[in-house]
Coordinates of C-alpha atoms in Angstrom, one line a residue:
Chain A
X18 CA -5.9 -20.7 -20.3
X19 CA -9.6 -21.2 -19.9
X20 CA -12.6 -19.9 -18.0
X21 CA -13.9 -22.3 -15.3
X22 CA -16.9 -22.0 -13.1
X23 CA -18.0 -23.0 -9.6
X24 CA -21.6 -23.0 -8.2
X25 CA -21.3 -24.2 -4.7
X26 CA -24.0 -26.7 -3.8
X27 CA -25.3 -27.4 -7.3
X28 CA -26.9 -30.8 -7.7
X29 CA -24.3 -32.3 -10.0
X30 CA -20.5 -31.7 -10.2
X31 CA -19.7 -30.8 -13.8
X32 CA -16.4 -30.5 -15.6
X33 CA -16.1 -26.8 -14.7
X34 CA -16.3 -25.6 -18.3
X35 CA -19.7 -23.9 -18.3
X36 CA -21.5 -21.4 -16.0
X37 CA -24.7 -23.5 -16.2
X38 CA -25.3 -26.3 -13.8
X39 CA -24.4 -29.7 -15.0
X40 CA -27.2 -32.2 -15.6
X41 CA -25.1 -35.3 -14.9
X42 CA -22.0 -35.9 -12.8
X43 CA -19.0 -35.1 -15.0
X44 CA -21.1 -33.5 -17.6
X45 CA -20.6 -30.0 -19.2
X46 CA -21.4 -27.6 -16.4
X47 CA -20.0 -25.8 -13.4
X48 CA -18.1 -27.5 -10.6
X49 CA -20.4 -27.7 -7.6
X50 CA -17.9 -27.4 -4.7
X51 CA -15.8 -24.4 -3.5
X52 CA -13.2 -26.8 -2.2
X53 CA -11.5 -26.5 -5.5
X54 CA -10.8 -22.9 -4.5
X55 CA -9.4 -24.2 -1.2
X56 CA -6.9 -26.6 -2.9
X57 CA -8.8 -29.8 -3.6
X58 CA -8.3 -31.5 -7.0
X59 CA -11.3 -31.3 -9.4
X60 CA -13.1 -34.6 -9.7
X61 CA -14.0 -33.9 -13.3
X62 CA -12.2 -31.6 -15.8
X63 CA -9.1 -29.9 -14.8
X64 CA -7.6 -26.7 -13.5
X65 CA -4.5 -25.3 -15.2
X66 CA -2.1 -22.4 -14.8
X67 CA -3.5 -19.3 -16.5
X68 CA -7.2 -20.3 -15.9
X69 CA -9.8 -17.9 -14.6
X70 CA -12.3 -19.4 -12.3
X71 CA -15.5 -17.6 -11.7
X72 CA -17.3 -18.4 -8.4
X73 CA -21.0 -17.7 -8.0
X74 CA -21.4 -15.5 -5.0
X75 CA -24.4 -17.4 -3.7
X76 CA -25.0 -21.2 -3.4
X77 CA -27.2 -23.0 -5.8
X78 CA -29.9 -22.6 -3.2
X79 CA -29.5 -18.8 -3.1
X80 CA -27.6 -18.4 0.1
X81 CA -24.5 -16.4 0.9
X82 CA -21.5 -18.7 1.4
X83 CA -19.9 -19.1 4.8
X84 CA -16.9 -21.4 5.1
X85 CA -15.8 -22.2 8.7
X86 CA -12.1 -22.6 9.0
X87 CA -11.1 -25.6 11.1
X88 CA -7.4 -25.4 10.4
X89 CA -5.1 -22.8 8.8
X90 CA -6.5 -22.7 5.3
X91 CA -4.6 -22.1 2.0
X92 CA -6.7 -20.7 -0.8
X93 CA -5.8 -21.0 -4.5
X94 CA -4.0 -23.6 -6.4
X95 CA -0.4 -24.9 -6.4
X96 CA -0.7 -25.2 -10.2
X97 CA -0.4 -21.4 -10.7
X98 CA 3.0 -20.1 -11.9
X99 CA 4.7 -16.8 -12.0
X100 CA 4.1 -16.4 -15.7
X101 CA 0.5 -17.7 -15.6
X102 CA -1.5 -16.9 -12.5
X103 CA -4.7 -18.6 -11.7
X104 CA -7.4 -15.9 -11.3
X105 CA -10.3 -16.5 -8.9
X106 CA -13.2 -14.1 -9.4
X107 CA -16.1 -13.8 -7.0
X108 CA -18.8 -12.9 -9.5
X109 CA -20.8 -9.8 -8.9
X110 CA -23.6 -10.5 -11.3
X111 CA -21.8 -10.4 -14.6
X112 CA -21.8 -14.2 -15.1
X113 CA -24.9 -15.1 -13.0
X114 CA -27.1 -12.1 -13.5
X115 CA -28.6 -10.6 -10.4
X116 CA -26.7 -12.8 -8.0
X117 CA -24.6 -10.5 -5.6
X118 CA -23.8 -12.5 -2.5
X119 CA -20.8 -12.8 -0.3
X120 CA -18.2 -15.5 0.4
X121 CA -17.0 -15.4 4.0
X122 CA -14.2 -17.3 5.7
X123 CA -15.1 -17.4 9.4
X124 CA -12.3 -18.3 11.8
X125 CA -11.9 -18.7 15.5
X126 CA -8.6 -17.0 15.4
X127 CA -7.2 -19.1 12.6
X128 CA -5.5 -17.5 9.6
X129 CA -6.0 -17.9 5.9
X130 CA -3.6 -17.4 3.0
X131 CA -3.7 -17.1 -0.7
X132 CA -1.1 -19.4 -2.4
X133 CA 1.6 -17.7 -4.4
X134 CA 0.9 -16.7 -8.0
X135 CA -2.8 -16.8 -7.4
X136 CA -5.0 -13.7 -7.8
X137 CA -8.4 -13.1 -6.2
X138 CA -11.0 -10.5 -7.2
X139 CA -14.3 -9.7 -5.6
X140 CA -16.2 -7.9 -8.3
X141 CA -18.4 -6.3 -5.6
X142 CA -16.0 -4.6 -3.2
X143 CA -16.2 -6.3 0.2
X144 CA -18.0 -9.4 -1.1
X145 CA -15.0 -11.6 -0.1
X146 CA -14.7 -11.4 3.7
X147 CA -12.3 -12.9 6.3
X148 CA -13.9 -12.7 9.7
X149 CA -12.1 -13.8 12.9
X150 CA -14.6 -14.5 15.5
X151 CA -12.4 -14.4 18.6
X152 CA -9.9 -12.0 20.0
X153 CA -6.6 -13.0 18.4
X154 CA -3.7 -10.8 17.4
X155 CA -2.5 -13.5 15.1
X156 CA -5.6 -13.6 12.8
X157 CA -4.2 -12.9 9.4
X158 CA -5.2 -13.0 5.7
X159 CA -1.7 -13.6 4.2
X160 CA -0.9 -12.9 0.6
X161 CA 2.0 -15.0 -0.7
X162 CA 4.5 -14.2 -3.4
X163 CA 3.0 -12.3 -6.4
X164 CA -0.6 -12.5 -5.1
X165 CA -2.9 -9.7 -6.3
X166 CA -6.1 -9.4 -4.3
X167 CA -8.8 -6.9 -5.2
X168 CA -11.9 -6.0 -3.2
X169 CA -11.4 -8.3 -0.2
X170 CA -12.4 -7.4 3.3
X171 CA -10.9 -8.2 6.7
X172 CA -13.5 -7.6 9.3
X173 CA -12.7 -7.5 13.1
X174 CA -16.3 -6.4 14.0
X175 CA -16.8 -9.7 16.0
X176 CA -13.6 -9.2 18.0
X177 CA -13.8 -7.1 21.1
X178 CA -10.2 -6.2 21.7
X179 CA -7.7 -7.3 19.1
X180 CA -7.9 -7.0 15.3
X181 CA -7.1 -9.0 12.2
X182 CA -5.1 -7.8 9.3
X183 CA -3.8 -8.4 5.8
X184 CA -0.2 -9.5 5.6
X185 CA 2.3 -10.1 2.8
X186 CA 5.1 -12.5 2.4
X187 CA 7.6 -11.6 -0.3
X188 CA 5.8 -9.4 -2.8
X189 CA 2.1 -8.9 -3.0
X190 CA -0.5 -6.3 -4.0
X191 CA -3.9 -5.3 -2.5
X192 CA -6.3 -3.3 -4.5
X193 CA -9.3 -1.6 -3.0
X194 CA -9.3 -3.6 0.3
X195 CA -11.5 -2.9 3.2
X196 CA -10.3 -3.4 6.7
X197 CA -12.4 -2.9 9.8
X198 CA -9.8 -2.7 12.6
X199 CA -11.0 -3.2 16.2
X200 CA -7.6 -2.8 17.8
X201 CA -4.4 -3.5 16.0
X202 CA -0.9 -3.4 17.4
X203 CA 0.0 -5.3 14.3
X204 CA -1.8 -2.9 12.0
X205 CA -4.4 -3.2 9.3
X206 CA -1.6 -4.1 6.9
X207 CA 1.7 -5.8 7.7
X208 CA 4.6 -7.6 6.1
X209 CA 6.7 -10.5 7.0
X210 CA 10.5 -9.9 7.2
X211 CA 12.1 -9.2 3.8
X212 CA 8.6 -8.7 2.3
X213 CA 6.9 -5.9 0.4
X214 CA 3.2 -5.0 0.1
X215 CA 1.6 -2.4 -2.2
X216 CA -1.9 -1.2 -1.1
X217 CA -4.0 0.8 -3.5
X218 CA -7.1 2.6 -2.5
X219 CA -7.8 1.1 0.9
X220 CA -10.8 1.8 3.1
X221 CA -9.6 1.4 6.7
X222 CA -12.1 1.9 9.4
X223 CA -10.9 2.0 13.0
X224 CA -14.0 0.7 14.7
X225 CA -12.5 0.6 18.2
X226 CA -11.3 3.5 20.4
X227 CA -7.8 2.4 21.4
X228 CA -4.7 4.5 21.5
X229 CA -2.4 1.6 20.6
X230 CA -4.0 0.9 17.2
X231 CA -1.7 1.1 14.2
X232 CA -2.5 1.1 10.5
X233 CA 0.6 -0.3 8.9
X234 CA 3.5 -2.3 10.4
X235 CA 6.5 -3.6 8.4
X236 CA 8.6 -6.5 9.3
X237 CA 12.4 -6.2 9.5
X238 CA 15.3 -6.9 7.2
X239 CA 14.1 -4.8 4.4
X240 CA 10.3 -5.1 4.7
X241 CA 8.3 -2.3 3.0
X242 CA 4.6 -1.2 2.7
X243 CA 3.4 1.4 0.0
X244 CA -0.1 2.8 0.5
X245 CA -1.6 4.8 -2.4
X246 CA -4.8 6.8 -2.1
X247 CA -7.8 5.6 -0.1
X248 CA -8.7 6.7 3.4
X249 CA -8.5 5.9 7.1
X250 CA -11.5 6.9 9.2
X251 CA -13.7 5.9 12.1
X252 CA -13.9 6.5 15.9
X253 CA -10.4 5.1 16.4
X254 CA -8.9 8.1 14.6
X255 CA -10.0 10.3 17.5
X256 CA -8.6 8.0 20.2
X257 CA -4.9 8.4 19.7
X258 CA -4.2 5.8 17.0
X259 CA -1.0 6.0 15.0
X260 CA 0.0 5.1 11.5
X261 CA 3.0 3.0 12.3
X262 CA 5.9 2.2 14.6
X263 CA 9.5 1.9 13.4
X264 CA 10.2 -1.7 12.8
X265 CA 13.9 -1.6 12.2
X266 CA 16.6 -2.9 9.9
X267 CA 16.1 -1.1 6.6
X268 CA 12.3 -1.2 6.6
X269 CA 10.2 1.5 5.1
X270 CA 6.6 2.8 4.7
X271 CA 5.3 5.2 2.1
X272 CA 1.9 6.8 2.2
X273 CA 0.9 8.7 -0.9
X274 CA -2.4 10.6 -1.1
X275 CA -4.2 8.7 1.6
X276 CA -6.9 10.7 3.4
X277 CA -5.9 10.4 7.1
X278 CA -7.3 12.7 9.8
X279 CA -4.8 15.0 11.4
X280 CA -5.6 13.4 14.8
X281 CA -3.8 10.3 13.8
X282 CA -0.1 10.5 14.8
X283 CA 2.6 9.2 12.4
X284 CA 4.5 7.2 15.0
X285 CA 3.3 5.6 18.2
X286 CA 5.1 6.3 21.5
X287 CA 7.4 3.3 21.3
X288 CA 11.1 4.1 21.3
X289 CA 14.1 2.4 19.8
X290 CA 17.0 2.9 17.4
X291 CA 16.0 1.6 14.0
X292 CA 16.9 2.1 10.4
X293 CA 13.4 2.9 9.2
X294 CA 12.0 5.5 6.7
X295 CA 8.4 6.7 6.6
X296 CA 7.3 9.0 3.8
X297 CA 3.9 10.6 4.3
X298 CA 2.7 12.7 1.3
X299 CA -0.7 14.2 0.6
X300 CA -2.6 13.1 3.7
X301 CA -5.6 15.2 2.7
X302 CA -6.3 12.6 0.1
X303 CA -4.5 14.4 -2.6
X304 CA -1.0 14.0 -4.0
X305 CA -0.6 17.8 -4.0
X306 CA 2.6 19.1 -5.5
X307 CA 4.9 16.3 -4.3
X308 CA 7.9 15.7 -6.4
X309 CA 9.4 12.3 -6.0
X310 CA 13.1 11.9 -5.7
X311 CA 14.2 8.3 -6.5
X312 CA 17.9 8.7 -5.7
X313 CA 19.7 5.5 -5.3
X314 CA 23.3 6.4 -6.1
X315 CA 25.4 7.1 -9.2
X316 CA 25.9 5.4 -12.5
X317 CA 28.5 6.7 -14.9
X318 CA 30.6 5.6 -17.9
X319 CA 33.9 6.5 -19.4
X320 CA 35.2 6.4 -23.0
X321 CA 38.9 5.9 -22.2
X322 CA 38.8 2.2 -21.4
X323 CA 39.6 2.7 -17.7
X324 CA 36.4 0.9 -16.7
X325 CA 36.3 -2.8 -17.5
X326 CA 34.3 -3.4 -20.7
X327 CA 32.9 -6.5 -22.5
X328 CA 30.8 -6.4 -25.7
X329 CA 29.3 -2.9 -25.8
X330 CA 30.5 0.0 -27.9
X331 CA 29.5 3.7 -27.8
X332 CA 27.5 4.7 -30.9
X333 CA 30.2 7.0 -32.2
X334 CA 32.5 6.9 -35.3
X335 CA 35.3 5.7 -33.0
X336 CA 33.2 3.0 -31.4
X337 CA 35.0 3.0 -28.0
X338 CA 34.3 0.1 -25.7
X339 CA 31.7 1.0 -23.2
X340 CA 30.2 -0.1 -19.8
X341 CA 28.4 1.4 -16.9
X342 CA 29.8 1.7 -13.4
X343 CA 27.2 1.7 -10.6
X344 CA 27.7 2.7 -7.0
X345 CA 24.3 2.3 -5.3
X346 CA 25.2 4.0 -2.0
X347 CA 21.6 5.0 -1.3
X348 CA 19.8 2.0 -2.7
X349 CA 17.5 -0.1 -0.6
X350 CA 14.1 -1.8 -0.4
X351 CA 11.8 0.6 -2.3
X352 CA 14.8 2.5 -3.8
X353 CA 15.9 0.2 -6.5
X354 CA 18.4 1.1 -9.1
X355 CA 17.5 0.5 -12.8
X356 CA 19.6 0.5 -15.9
X357 CA 17.5 -0.1 -19.0
X358 CA 18.7 -1.3 -22.3
X359 CA 17.0 -2.4 -25.5
X360 CA 17.3 -5.0 -28.3
X361 CA 15.5 -4.9 -31.6
X362 CA 14.5 -8.5 -32.4
X363 CA 14.7 -8.8 -36.1
X364 CA 15.0 -12.6 -36.4
X365 CA 12.2 -15.1 -36.7
X366 CA 9.8 -15.3 -33.8
X367 CA 10.8 -17.6 -31.1
X368 CA 11.7 -18.2 -27.5
X369 CA 14.7 -16.1 -26.6
X370 CA 17.3 -16.2 -23.8
X371 CA 18.8 -13.0 -22.5
X372 CA 22.2 -12.9 -20.8
X373 CA 23.3 -9.8 -18.9
X374 CA 27.0 -9.9 -17.9
X375 CA 28.3 -7.7 -15.0
X376 CA 31.2 -7.5 -12.6
X377 CA 30.6 -7.3 -8.9
X378 CA 32.9 -6.0 -6.2
X379 CA 34.4 -8.9 -4.4
X380 CA 33.4 -7.6 -1.0
X381 CA 29.8 -6.6 -1.9
X382 CA 28.0 -8.3 1.0
X383 CA 24.5 -9.7 0.4
X384 CA 24.5 -9.5 -3.4
X385 CA 22.4 -12.4 -4.5
X386 CA 19.6 -13.1 -7.0
X387 CA 17.0 -11.5 -4.7
X388 CA 18.9 -8.2 -4.6
X389 CA 20.2 -8.0 -8.2
X390 CA 18.0 -9.0 -11.1
X391 CA 17.0 -8.3 -14.7
X392 CA 13.5 -7.5 -16.0
X393 CA 12.6 -8.3 -19.6
X394 CA 9.6 -6.8 -21.4
X395 CA 8.8 -8.2 -24.8
X396 CA 5.9 -8.5 -27.3
X397 CA 4.4 -12.0 -27.2
X398 CA 4.2 -13.4 -30.7
X399 CA 0.9 -15.3 -30.2
X400 CA -1.1 -12.6 -28.6
X401 CA 0.7 -9.3 -29.5
X402 CA 0.5 -8.3 -25.9
X403 CA 3.4 -7.0 -23.8
X404 CA 4.7 -9.6 -21.4
X405 CA 7.0 -9.0 -18.4
X406 CA 9.3 -11.5 -16.8
X407 CA 12.1 -11.0 -14.2
X408 CA 14.8 -13.1 -12.6
X409 CA 14.3 -11.8 -9.1
X410 CA 14.6 -14.7 -6.6
X411 CA 12.4 -14.9 -3.6
X412 CA 13.5 -12.7 -0.7
X413 CA 15.7 -14.4 1.8
X414 CA 16.1 -17.4 -0.5
X415 CA 19.9 -16.9 -0.6
X416 CA 19.9 -17.8 -4.3
X417 CA 23.4 -17.0 -5.6
X418 CA 24.2 -15.1 -8.7
X419 CA 25.5 -17.2 -11.5
X420 CA 29.2 -17.1 -12.3
X421 CA 30.4 -16.1 -15.7
X422 CA 33.5 -16.7 -17.9
X423 CA 32.9 -13.7 -20.1
X424 CA 36.1 -12.1 -21.5
X425 CA 36.0 -8.7 -19.8
X426 CA 38.9 -6.3 -20.5
X427 CA 39.8 -6.4 -16.8
X428 CA 38.5 -8.0 -13.6
X429 CA 39.9 -5.4 -11.3
X430 CA 39.3 -1.7 -10.8
X431 CA 42.2 -0.1 -9.0
X432 CA 42.5 -2.2 -5.8
X433 CA 39.0 -3.6 -6.1
X434 CA 38.8 -7.2 -7.2
X435 CA 35.7 -7.9 -9.4
X436 CA 33.8 -11.1 -9.7
X437 CA 32.4 -12.1 -13.1
X438 CA 28.6 -12.7 -12.8
X439 CA 25.7 -13.1 -15.2
X440 CA 22.0 -13.3 -15.2
X441 CA 20.2 -15.4 -17.8
X442 CA 16.4 -15.3 -18.4
X443 CA 14.5 -17.2 -21.0
X444 CA 11.1 -16.0 -22.3
X445 CA 8.3 -18.5 -21.6
X446 CA 6.7 -17.7 -25.0
X447 CA 7.9 -16.6 -28.4
X448 CA 9.1 -13.0 -29.0
X449 CA 7.5 -11.4 -31.9
X450 CA 9.6 -10.6 -35.0
X451 CA 10.7 -7.0 -35.5
X452 CA 9.7 -5.8 -32.0
X453 CA 11.6 -4.0 -29.3
X454 CA 12.7 -5.8 -26.2
X455 CA 13.5 -3.8 -23.1
X456 CA 15.9 -5.4 -20.6
X457 CA 16.4 -3.6 -17.3
X458 CA 19.3 -4.4 -15.0
X459 CA 18.1 -3.6 -11.5
X460 CA 18.6 -4.2 -7.8
X461 CA 18.0 -2.8 -4.4
X462 CA 21.2 -3.7 -2.6
X463 CA 23.0 -0.8 -1.0
X464 CA 26.7 -0.2 -1.4
X465 CA 28.2 0.1 2.1
X466 CA 31.7 1.0 1.0
X467 CA 33.5 2.6 -1.9
X468 CA 34.5 -0.8 -3.1
X469 CA 30.9 -2.0 -3.5
X470 CA 30.8 -1.5 -7.2
X471 CA 29.0 -3.0 -10.2
X472 CA 30.1 -2.8 -13.8
X473 CA 27.4 -3.7 -16.3
X474 CA 27.8 -4.4 -19.9
X475 CA 24.8 -2.7 -21.6
X476 CA 25.0 -5.0 -24.6
X477 CA 22.7 -7.8 -23.4
X478 CA 23.2 -11.0 -25.3
X479 CA 20.0 -12.2 -27.0
X480 CA 20.1 -15.8 -28.3
Chain B
X19 CA -27.4 -31.7 4.0
X20 CA -26.7 -28.0 3.9
X21 CA -26.7 -25.9 7.1
X22 CA -28.7 -22.7 6.7
X23 CA -28.7 -19.6 8.9
X24 CA -31.2 -16.9 8.2
X25 CA -31.0 -13.5 9.9
X26 CA -33.8 -11.0 9.8
X27 CA -32.4 -7.7 8.5
X28 CA -34.5 -5.6 10.8
X29 CA -35.3 -7.6 14.0
X30 CA -32.1 -9.6 14.1
X31 CA -34.0 -12.8 14.6
X32 CA -31.9 -15.8 13.6
X33 CA -33.1 -19.2 12.3
X34 CA -30.8 -22.1 11.8
X35 CA -31.7 -25.4 10.3
X36 CA -30.4 -28.3 8.4
X37 CA -32.3 -29.4 5.3
X38 CA -31.8 -29.7 1.6
X39 CA -33.4 -26.4 0.6
X40 CA -34.0 -23.1 2.5
X41 CA -37.4 -22.0 3.6
X42 CA -38.9 -19.8 0.8
X43 CA -39.4 -16.8 3.1
X44 CA -35.7 -16.8 3.9
X45 CA -35.0 -16.1 0.2
X46 CA -36.8 -12.7 0.4
X47 CA -35.0 -9.4 0.9
X48 CA -36.2 -9.3 4.6
X49 CA -33.7 -12.0 5.4
X50 CA -30.0 -12.5 5.0
X51 CA -29.5 -16.2 4.2
X52 CA -26.2 -18.0 4.6
X53 CA -25.1 -21.5 4.0
X54 CA -22.5 -22.6 6.5
X55 CA -20.0 -25.4 5.9
X56 CA -16.4 -26.3 6.9
X57 CA -13.6 -25.3 4.7
X58 CA -11.4 -27.9 3.0
X59 CA -8.2 -28.8 4.6
X60 CA -5.6 -30.3 2.3
X61 CA -3.9 -33.6 3.4
X62 CA -0.1 -33.5 4.0
X63 CA 1.9 -33.8 0.9
X64 CA 3.8 -37.1 1.2
X65 CA 6.4 -35.9 -1.3
X66 CA 7.1 -32.7 0.5
X67 CA 10.6 -32.5 2.0
X68 CA 10.6 -33.0 5.8
X69 CA 10.6 -29.7 7.6
X70 CA 13.6 -29.8 9.9
X71 CA 12.8 -26.6 11.8
X72 CA 12.3 -27.0 15.5
X73 CA 8.5 -26.8 15.4
X74 CA 7.9 -27.6 11.8
X75 CA 7.8 -24.0 10.7
X76 CA 5.0 -23.1 13.0
X77 CA 5.1 -19.4 13.5
X78 CA 3.1 -19.3 16.7
X79 CA 4.6 -20.8 19.9
X80 CA 4.0 -21.2 23.5
X81 CA 6.4 -19.4 25.8
X82 CA 8.2 -22.6 26.7
X83 CA 8.6 -23.4 23.0
X84 CA 10.0 -19.9 22.4
X85 CA 12.6 -20.5 25.2
X86 CA 13.5 -23.8 23.6
X87 CA 14.0 -22.0 20.3
X88 CA 16.3 -19.6 22.0
X89 CA 18.4 -22.4 23.3
X90 CA 21.6 -21.3 25.1
X91 CA 20.8 -17.7 24.1
X92 CA 18.1 -17.7 26.8
X93 CA 20.7 -17.5 29.5
X94 CA 22.5 -14.8 27.6
X95 CA 19.4 -12.7 27.3
X96 CA 18.6 -13.0 31.0
X97 CA 22.2 -12.0 31.9
X98 CA 22.0 -9.0 29.6
X99 CA 18.6 -8.1 31.1
X100 CA 20.4 -7.5 34.5
X101 CA 22.4 -4.7 32.9
X102 CA 20.0 -3.2 30.3
X103 CA 16.5 -2.0 30.8
X104 CA 15.8 -2.4 27.1
X105 CA 16.7 -6.1 27.2
X106 CA 14.7 -6.5 30.4
X107 CA 11.7 -4.9 28.7
X108 CA 11.9 -7.6 26.0
X109 CA 12.0 -10.3 28.6
X110 CA 9.0 -8.8 30.4
X111 CA 7.2 -8.5 27.1
X112 CA 7.4 -12.3 26.6
X113 CA 6.7 -13.0 30.3
X114 CA 3.6 -10.9 30.4
X115 CA 2.2 -12.1 27.1
X116 CA -1.0 -14.1 27.7
X117 CA -2.0 -17.0 25.4
X118 CA -4.6 -16.4 22.7
X119 CA -7.5 -18.7 22.2
X120 CA -5.3 -21.2 20.4
X121 CA -3.0 -21.5 23.3
X122 CA 0.0 -19.7 21.8
X123 CA 1.5 -16.6 23.3
X124 CA 4.4 -15.8 21.0
X125 CA 4.1 -15.0 17.3
X126 CA 7.4 -15.0 15.4
X127 CA 5.9 -12.6 12.9
X128 CA 4.9 -10.1 15.5
X129 CA 6.7 -6.8 14.8
X130 CA 7.8 -6.7 18.4
X131 CA 10.1 -9.7 17.7
X132 CA 12.2 -7.1 15.9
X133 CA 13.8 -6.7 19.3
X134 CA 15.8 -9.9 18.5
X135 CA 17.6 -8.0 15.7
X136 CA 18.5 -5.3 18.3
X137 CA 19.8 -8.0 20.7
X138 CA 22.0 -9.2 17.9
X139 CA 23.2 -5.7 17.1
X140 CA 24.1 -5.3 20.9
X141 CA 26.0 -8.5 20.8
X142 CA 23.7 -10.3 23.2
X143 CA 22.9 -12.8 20.3
X144 CA 25.6 -14.1 18.0
X145 CA 25.8 -13.0 14.4
X146 CA 22.9 -14.4 12.4
X147 CA 21.0 -15.7 15.4
X148 CA 18.1 -13.3 15.1
X149 CA 17.3 -14.6 11.7
X150 CA 17.7 -18.2 12.8
X151 CA 15.3 -17.8 15.7
X152 CA 12.8 -15.9 13.6
X153 CA 12.9 -18.6 10.9
X154 CA 11.9 -21.1 13.6

């Protein structure tokens, strides 16, 4: 994990290891081409997972940077991993003092995306800009799985009717984005099917006066958008714009503390029968006195052995076998169930594998590794920092849960046949000796019948 | 050789030129100076598995391509449209869509394509067909 540097247009292409311009090709100094941010392989030096790459916000000649998109463009690097993102930082004068320019991707209706596991930060809000130059409802800045983008702007000022938007596939986060919406039936923020987008502190200006403009539109099959804080403003808020339209099939939208004028309707006038939930709290820009209720269902346990048990015992003098029964009858995208447990790692520092065993109702439809997972939080031995990993598979990947041969006390519960399943997760780095590891069994799959049960052994195996 | 575009902040005057360095006056605060170049396009990965989807995973289609994607369900939808205004409305939506600058009129990621899930729920499409069509 190292810092690398790009100065677009510098005379010599260095090895990327210094913020100064190189004096010879391949010498110590910044890379001189922004194509490395666009997926090209560095000619000198290397890019690796975990690197932070600082981009000077003006060229070596002192000009703001405009990149014209000639084909759908993917930003970031394929080398990034879920455990070690590659961070791209558009410098706001911290590295190159006094240089506060902009990096603009200009498109005639083409889209750009940020590759999964890459993060992008514009240190000056709005310094990274995506500008479609023609009217196109399809113009999108797409964030792929696990992307985090801070301070970027999507600007539809050059469009006369339609508007461009941010969109997410799988799970992504936007922090302090700016969106200038001309007219957006697809919203300022949208998600693909199965996907979730978290937006924090947005600044959304509705620059066109159109009654069919929307702010956030989810996909179907469990898509979700959460918007926290920020504001929506502009002439479009007085022209009949709406926040969203129901998108169907277990989709959801939550708006918490976003300042939205009362002239903006919640739903547009479209009709339909959909399974969609919109929560709208604190639209004056404040959270107010909202009390959250995160009800997903019921978890309970018994001490008489009636529930199937495996390794866990209650901490009593009798030490009865113990397990949890979960019935997530109200779970769903954005309403995940969580069952935390802890292990104290007293052995030598090292890489550890955690195995969580559970029983799954035989008829529990849709239960795969994208809907049931474990999170592990541990203290990294090398850095002392808390690290988080999870087993959650990509949405719609149909990744099955692993079978298990664990010796449960029973594999039935009344008339319900139970399937033995397990989730294993190995830490990418060593766990520090004598530290607490938190393992959370979680999921967002809804129980549709009384037989859709999960029995979890809270004694997670650490090896 | 870099392409420069300088815009006067007050008058809007634009100067565009192609030379190794910008004019010194364009580096002052009176001007907004930009260097314009084409973004990098990665070559196809020869080791990537072949995309077997009908249009290679392309999410934007022409209307005829969308009809091809529907396959035999196209006739089923038209038949259902004769009995349901809602189904007819979906057919009209696609019919009336005008192509964008890139020539495509249908976006599989457009939220209005959620109507396919409704068609599946109504039995117009077979089980799982909505997802198959939306996956391209």
